[in-house]
mmCIF file of C-alpha atoms and ligand atoms in Angstrom:
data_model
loop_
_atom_site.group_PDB
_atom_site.id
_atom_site.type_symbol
_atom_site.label_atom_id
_atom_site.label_comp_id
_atom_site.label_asym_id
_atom_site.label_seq_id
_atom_site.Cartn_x
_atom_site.Cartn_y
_atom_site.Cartn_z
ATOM 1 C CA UNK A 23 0.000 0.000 0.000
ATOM 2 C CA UNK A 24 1.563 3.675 -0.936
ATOM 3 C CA UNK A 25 2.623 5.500 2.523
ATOM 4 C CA UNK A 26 0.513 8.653 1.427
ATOM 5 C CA UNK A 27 -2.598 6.683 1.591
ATOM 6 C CA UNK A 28 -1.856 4.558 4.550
ATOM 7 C CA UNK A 29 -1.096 7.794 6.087
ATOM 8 C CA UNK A 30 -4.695 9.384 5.061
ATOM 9 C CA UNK A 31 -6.736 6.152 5.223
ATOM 10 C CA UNK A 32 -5.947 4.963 9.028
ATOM 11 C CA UNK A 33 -8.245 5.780 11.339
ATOM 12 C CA UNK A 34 -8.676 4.861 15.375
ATOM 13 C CA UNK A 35 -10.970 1.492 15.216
ATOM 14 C CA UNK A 36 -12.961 0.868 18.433
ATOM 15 C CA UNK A 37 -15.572 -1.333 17.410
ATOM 16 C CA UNK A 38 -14.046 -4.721 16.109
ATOM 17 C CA UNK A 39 -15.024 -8.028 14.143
ATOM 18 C CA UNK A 40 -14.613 -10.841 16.539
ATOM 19 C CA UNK A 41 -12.407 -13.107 13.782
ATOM 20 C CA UNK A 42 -8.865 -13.681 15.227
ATOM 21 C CA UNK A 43 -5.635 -11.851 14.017
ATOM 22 C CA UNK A 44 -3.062 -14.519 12.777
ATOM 23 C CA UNK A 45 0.315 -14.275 14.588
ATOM 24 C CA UNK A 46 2.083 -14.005 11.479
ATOM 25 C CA UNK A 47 0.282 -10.446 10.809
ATOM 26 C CA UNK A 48 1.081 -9.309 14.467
ATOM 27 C CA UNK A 49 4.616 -9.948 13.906
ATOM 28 C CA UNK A 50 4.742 -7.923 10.950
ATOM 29 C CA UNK A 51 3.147 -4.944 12.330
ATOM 30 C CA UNK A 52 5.689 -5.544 15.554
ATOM 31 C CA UNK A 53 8.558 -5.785 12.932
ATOM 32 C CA UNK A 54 7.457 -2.582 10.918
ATOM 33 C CA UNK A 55 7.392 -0.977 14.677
ATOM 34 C CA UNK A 56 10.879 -1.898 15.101
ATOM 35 C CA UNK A 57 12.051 -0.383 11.948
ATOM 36 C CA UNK A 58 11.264 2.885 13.737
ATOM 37 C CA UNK A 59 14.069 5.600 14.275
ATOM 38 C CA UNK A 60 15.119 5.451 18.250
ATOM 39 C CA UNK A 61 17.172 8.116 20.625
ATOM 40 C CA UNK A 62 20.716 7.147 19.749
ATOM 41 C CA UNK A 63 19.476 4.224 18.363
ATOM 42 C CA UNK A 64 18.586 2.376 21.362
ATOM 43 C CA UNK A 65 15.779 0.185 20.372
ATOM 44 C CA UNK A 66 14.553 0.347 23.860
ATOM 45 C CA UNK A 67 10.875 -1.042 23.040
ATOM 46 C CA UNK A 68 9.099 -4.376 24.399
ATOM 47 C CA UNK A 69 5.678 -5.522 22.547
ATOM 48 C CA UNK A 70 3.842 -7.543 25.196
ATOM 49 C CA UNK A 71 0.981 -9.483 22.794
ATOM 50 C CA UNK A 72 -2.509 -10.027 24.793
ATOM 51 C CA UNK A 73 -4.950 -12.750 23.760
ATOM 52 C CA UNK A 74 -6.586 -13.738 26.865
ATOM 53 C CA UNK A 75 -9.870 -12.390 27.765
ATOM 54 C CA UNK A 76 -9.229 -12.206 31.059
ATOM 55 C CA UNK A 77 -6.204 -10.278 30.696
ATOM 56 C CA UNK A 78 -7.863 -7.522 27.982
ATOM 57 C CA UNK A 79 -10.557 -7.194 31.008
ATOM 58 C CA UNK A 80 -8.437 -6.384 33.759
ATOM 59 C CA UNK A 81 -6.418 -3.946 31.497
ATOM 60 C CA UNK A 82 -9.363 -2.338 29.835
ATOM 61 C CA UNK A 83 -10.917 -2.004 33.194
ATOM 62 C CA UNK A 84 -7.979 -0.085 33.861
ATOM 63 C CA UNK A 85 -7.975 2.177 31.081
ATOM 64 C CA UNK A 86 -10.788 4.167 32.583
ATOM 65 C CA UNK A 87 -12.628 1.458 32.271
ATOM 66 C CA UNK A 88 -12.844 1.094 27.831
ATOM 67 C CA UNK A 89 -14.312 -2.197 27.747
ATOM 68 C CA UNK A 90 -14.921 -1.644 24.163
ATOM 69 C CA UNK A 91 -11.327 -2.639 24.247
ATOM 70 C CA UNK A 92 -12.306 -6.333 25.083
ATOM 71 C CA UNK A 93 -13.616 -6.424 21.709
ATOM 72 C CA UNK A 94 -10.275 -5.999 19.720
ATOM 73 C CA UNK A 95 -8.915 -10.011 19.406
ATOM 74 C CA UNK A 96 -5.497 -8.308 20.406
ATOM 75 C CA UNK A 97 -3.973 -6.115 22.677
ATOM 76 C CA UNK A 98 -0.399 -4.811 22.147
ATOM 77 C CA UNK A 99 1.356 -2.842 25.140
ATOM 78 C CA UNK A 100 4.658 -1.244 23.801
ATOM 79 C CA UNK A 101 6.961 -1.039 26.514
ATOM 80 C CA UNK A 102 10.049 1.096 27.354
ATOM 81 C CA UNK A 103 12.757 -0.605 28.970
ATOM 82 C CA UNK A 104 13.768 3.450 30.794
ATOM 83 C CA UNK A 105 16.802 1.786 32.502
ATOM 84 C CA UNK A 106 18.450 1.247 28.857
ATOM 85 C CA UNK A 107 17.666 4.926 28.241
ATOM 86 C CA UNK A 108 18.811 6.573 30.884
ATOM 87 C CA UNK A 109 22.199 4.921 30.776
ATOM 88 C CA UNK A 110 22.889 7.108 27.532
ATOM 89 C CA UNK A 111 20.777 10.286 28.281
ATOM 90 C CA UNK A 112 19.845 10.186 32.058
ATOM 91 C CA UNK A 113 18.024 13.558 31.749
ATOM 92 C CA UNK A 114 16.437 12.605 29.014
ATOM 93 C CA UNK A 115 14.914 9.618 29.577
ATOM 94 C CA UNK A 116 11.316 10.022 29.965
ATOM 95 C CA UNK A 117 10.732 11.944 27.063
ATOM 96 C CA UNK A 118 12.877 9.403 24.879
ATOM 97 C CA UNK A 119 11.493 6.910 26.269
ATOM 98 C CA UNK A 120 8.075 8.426 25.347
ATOM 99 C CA UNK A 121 9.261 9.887 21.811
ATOM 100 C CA UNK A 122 10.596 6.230 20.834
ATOM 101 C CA UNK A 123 7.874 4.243 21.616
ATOM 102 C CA UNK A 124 5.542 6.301 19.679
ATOM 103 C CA UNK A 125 7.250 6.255 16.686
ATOM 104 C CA UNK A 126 7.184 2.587 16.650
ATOM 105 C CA UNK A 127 3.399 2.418 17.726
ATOM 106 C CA UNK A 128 2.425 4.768 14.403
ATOM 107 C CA UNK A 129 4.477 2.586 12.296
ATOM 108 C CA UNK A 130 3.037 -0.564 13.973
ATOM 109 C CA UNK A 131 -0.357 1.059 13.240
ATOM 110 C CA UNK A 132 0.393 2.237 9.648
ATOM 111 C CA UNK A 133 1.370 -1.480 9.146
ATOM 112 C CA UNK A 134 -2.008 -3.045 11.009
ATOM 113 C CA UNK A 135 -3.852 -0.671 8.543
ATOM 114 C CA UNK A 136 -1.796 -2.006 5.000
ATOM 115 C CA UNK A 137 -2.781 -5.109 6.236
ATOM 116 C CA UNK A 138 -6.682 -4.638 6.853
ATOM 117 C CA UNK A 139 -6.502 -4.759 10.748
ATOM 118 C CA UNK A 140 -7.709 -1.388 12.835
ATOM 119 C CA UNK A 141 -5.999 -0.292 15.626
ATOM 120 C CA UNK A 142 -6.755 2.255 18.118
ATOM 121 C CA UNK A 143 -3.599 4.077 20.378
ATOM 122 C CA UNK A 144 -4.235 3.846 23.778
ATOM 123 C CA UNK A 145 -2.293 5.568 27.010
ATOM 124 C CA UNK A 146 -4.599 6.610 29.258
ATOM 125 C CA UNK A 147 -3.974 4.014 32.217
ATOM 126 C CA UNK A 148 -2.377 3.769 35.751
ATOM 127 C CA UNK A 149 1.280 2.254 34.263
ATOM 128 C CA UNK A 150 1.684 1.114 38.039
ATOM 129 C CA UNK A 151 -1.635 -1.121 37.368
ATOM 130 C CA UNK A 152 -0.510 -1.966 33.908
ATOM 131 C CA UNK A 153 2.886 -3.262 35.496
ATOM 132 C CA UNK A 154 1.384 -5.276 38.035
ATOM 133 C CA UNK A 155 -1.258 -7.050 35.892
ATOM 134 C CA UNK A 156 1.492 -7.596 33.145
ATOM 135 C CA UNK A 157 4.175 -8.223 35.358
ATOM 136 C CA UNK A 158 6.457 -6.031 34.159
ATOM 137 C CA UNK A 159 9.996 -5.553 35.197
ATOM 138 C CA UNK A 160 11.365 -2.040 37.163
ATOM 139 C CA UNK A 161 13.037 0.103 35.017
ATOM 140 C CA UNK A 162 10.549 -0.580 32.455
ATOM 141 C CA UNK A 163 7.584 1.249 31.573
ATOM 142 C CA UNK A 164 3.875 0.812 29.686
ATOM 143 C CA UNK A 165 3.646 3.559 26.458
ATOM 144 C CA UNK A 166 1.064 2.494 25.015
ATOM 145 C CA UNK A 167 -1.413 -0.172 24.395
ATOM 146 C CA UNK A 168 -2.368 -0.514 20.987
ATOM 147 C CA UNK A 169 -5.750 -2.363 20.114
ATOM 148 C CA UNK A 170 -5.732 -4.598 17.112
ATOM 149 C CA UNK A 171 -7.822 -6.517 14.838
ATOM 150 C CA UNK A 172 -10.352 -6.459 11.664
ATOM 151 C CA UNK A 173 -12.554 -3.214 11.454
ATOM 152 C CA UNK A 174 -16.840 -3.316 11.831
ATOM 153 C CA UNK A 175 -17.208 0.197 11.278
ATOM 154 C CA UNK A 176 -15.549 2.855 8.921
ATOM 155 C CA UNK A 177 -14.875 6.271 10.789
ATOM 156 C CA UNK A 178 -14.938 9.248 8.790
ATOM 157 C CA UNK A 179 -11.151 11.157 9.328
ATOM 158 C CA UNK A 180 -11.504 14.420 10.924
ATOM 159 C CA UNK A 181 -8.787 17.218 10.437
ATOM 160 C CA UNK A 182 -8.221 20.691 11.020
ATOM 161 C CA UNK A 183 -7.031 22.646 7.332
ATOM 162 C CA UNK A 184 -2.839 22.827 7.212
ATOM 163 C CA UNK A 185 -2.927 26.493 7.242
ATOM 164 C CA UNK A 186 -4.183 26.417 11.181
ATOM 165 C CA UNK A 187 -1.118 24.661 11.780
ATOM 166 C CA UNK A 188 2.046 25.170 9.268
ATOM 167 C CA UNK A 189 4.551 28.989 9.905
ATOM 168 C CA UNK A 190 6.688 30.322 7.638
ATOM 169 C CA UNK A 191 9.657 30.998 9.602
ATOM 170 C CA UNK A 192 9.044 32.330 13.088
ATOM 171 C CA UNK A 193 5.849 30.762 14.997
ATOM 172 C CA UNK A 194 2.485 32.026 14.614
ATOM 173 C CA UNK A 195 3.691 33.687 11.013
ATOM 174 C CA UNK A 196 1.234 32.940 8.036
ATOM 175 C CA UNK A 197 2.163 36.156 6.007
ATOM 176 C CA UNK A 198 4.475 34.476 2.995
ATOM 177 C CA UNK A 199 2.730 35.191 -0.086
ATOM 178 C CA UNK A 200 -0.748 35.396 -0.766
ATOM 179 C CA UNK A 201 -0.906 33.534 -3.600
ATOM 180 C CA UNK A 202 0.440 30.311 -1.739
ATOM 181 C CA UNK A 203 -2.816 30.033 0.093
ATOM 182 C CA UNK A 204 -4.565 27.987 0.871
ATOM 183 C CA UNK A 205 -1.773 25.734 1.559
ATOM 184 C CA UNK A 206 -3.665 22.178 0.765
ATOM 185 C CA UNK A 207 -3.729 23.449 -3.424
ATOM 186 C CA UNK A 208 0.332 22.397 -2.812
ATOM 187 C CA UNK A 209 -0.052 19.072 -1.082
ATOM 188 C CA UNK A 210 0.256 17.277 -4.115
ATOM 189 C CA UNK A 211 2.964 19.250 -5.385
ATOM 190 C CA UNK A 212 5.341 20.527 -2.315
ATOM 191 C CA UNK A 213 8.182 20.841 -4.603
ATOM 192 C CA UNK A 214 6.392 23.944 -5.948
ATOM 193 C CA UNK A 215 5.446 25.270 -2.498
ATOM 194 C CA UNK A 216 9.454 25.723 -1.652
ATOM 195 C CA UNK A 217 10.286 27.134 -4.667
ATOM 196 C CA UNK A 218 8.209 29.513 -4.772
ATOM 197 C CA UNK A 219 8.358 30.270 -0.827
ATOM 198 C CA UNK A 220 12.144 30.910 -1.795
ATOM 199 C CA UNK A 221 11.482 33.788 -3.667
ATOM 200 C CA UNK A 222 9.883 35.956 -1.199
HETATM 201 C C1 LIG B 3 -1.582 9.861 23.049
HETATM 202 C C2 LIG B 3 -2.907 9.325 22.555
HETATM 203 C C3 LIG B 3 -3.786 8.781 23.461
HETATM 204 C C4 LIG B 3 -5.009 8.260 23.005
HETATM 205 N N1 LIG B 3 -5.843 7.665 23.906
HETATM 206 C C5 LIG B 3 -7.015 7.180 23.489
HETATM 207 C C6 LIG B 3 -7.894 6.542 24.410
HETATM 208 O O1 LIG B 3 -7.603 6.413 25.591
HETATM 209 N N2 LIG B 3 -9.061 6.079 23.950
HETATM 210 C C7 LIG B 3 -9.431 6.198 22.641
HETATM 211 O O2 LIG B 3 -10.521 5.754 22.283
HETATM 212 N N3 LIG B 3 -8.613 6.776 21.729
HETATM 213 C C8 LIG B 3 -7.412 7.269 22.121
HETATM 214 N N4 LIG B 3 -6.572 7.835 21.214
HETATM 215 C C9 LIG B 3 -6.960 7.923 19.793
HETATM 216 C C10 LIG B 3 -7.412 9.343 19.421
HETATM 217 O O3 LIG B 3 -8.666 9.608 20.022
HETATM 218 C C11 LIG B 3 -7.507 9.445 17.881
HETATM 219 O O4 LIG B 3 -6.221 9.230 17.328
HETATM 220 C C12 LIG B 3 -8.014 10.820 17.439
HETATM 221 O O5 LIG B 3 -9.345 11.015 17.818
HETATM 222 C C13 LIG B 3 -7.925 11.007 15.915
HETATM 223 O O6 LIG B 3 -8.652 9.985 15.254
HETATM 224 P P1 LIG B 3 -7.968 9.064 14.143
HETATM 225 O O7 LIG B 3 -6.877 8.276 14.823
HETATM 226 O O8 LIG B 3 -9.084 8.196 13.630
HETATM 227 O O9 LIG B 3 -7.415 9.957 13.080
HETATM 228 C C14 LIG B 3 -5.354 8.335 21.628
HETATM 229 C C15 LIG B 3 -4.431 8.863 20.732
HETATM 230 C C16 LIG B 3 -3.217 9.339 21.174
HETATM 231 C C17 LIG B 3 -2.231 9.866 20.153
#
């Protein structure tokens, strides 16, 4: 599937068929995760895979309490082992930590979606609750969990236009040249965008 329409076409899935994901399609999306850039190149992520009923319960129910979560065949928590971090960049580990693990959860997602399977990015939990259901080691931390399997419904993408969000040069600057806007005409054709922002 082309990147560009991966990119536009994903959307967050919460309501789920209940046919299984084969194991050889999680391990793809986990492999396209690990292809993601990391701090220094530490590779510091952990994919925990979650089957068991029981298991999606207790951490759904601790996800203020999404039980539509219990729905998706498979849960994927994306883990940070921290301690790995901050042996390289001790002030900075949190936020690598952080940054690292959700570069591999889009590209785990953008992967799911090439492959037909939804996925919705989860992180609001207790990560001391995750930890103990999950049994997960000190030093290393729940990101995200990532929900995972074939799509029942189609959600329509919402976005704000690129001009609420793109400067030219300082922040908060929109004054380049009239005739650039509105900024989504160049999408298609950024080459033409720099060239003639160059100019001015
Ligand atoms: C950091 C983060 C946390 C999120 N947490 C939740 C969540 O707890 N529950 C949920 O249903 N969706 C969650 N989402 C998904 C967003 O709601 C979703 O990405 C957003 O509404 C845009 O929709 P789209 O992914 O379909 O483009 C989260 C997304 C991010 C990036």
């Amino acid at each position: 599937m082309d990147v560009s329409k991966a990119i536009k076409d994903r959307r967050s899935i919460k309501n789920y068929k209940s046919k299984d994901v084969p194991l050889k399609d999680i391990l793809e999306c986990i492999d396209a995760a690990h292809y993601a850039p990391s701090s220094g190149n530490l590779q510091n992520w952990k994919f925990i895979i979650i089957k068991d009923h029981e298991t999606k319960q207790k951490l759904a129910e601790n996800c203020l309490e999404q039980l539509w979560m219990c729905e998706a065949p498979a849960l994927i928590v994306i883990c940070s082992d921290r301690d790995c971090i901050e042996s390289y960049y001790e002030q900075h580990k949190n936020i690598f930590s952080i940054q690292n693990c959700a570069l591999a959860a889009q590209n785990f997602m953008l992967r799911a979606h090439s492959l037909k399977l939804g996925t919705c990015f989860v992180s609001g939990f207790s990560k001391m609750q995750i930890k103990r259901i999950l049994k997960i080691d000190e030093g290393v931390e729940p990101e995200a969990i990532i929900t995972l399997g074939y799509p029942s419904e189609k959600p329509i993408s919402k976005r704000h236009h690129i001009e609420t969000c793109t400067f030219f040069e300082t922040y908060g600057n929109r004054r380049a040249d009239k005739s650039l806007f509105p900024l989504s005409k160049h999408v298609k054709s950024v080459k033409n965008l720099f060239s003639k922002f160059k100019k001015n």
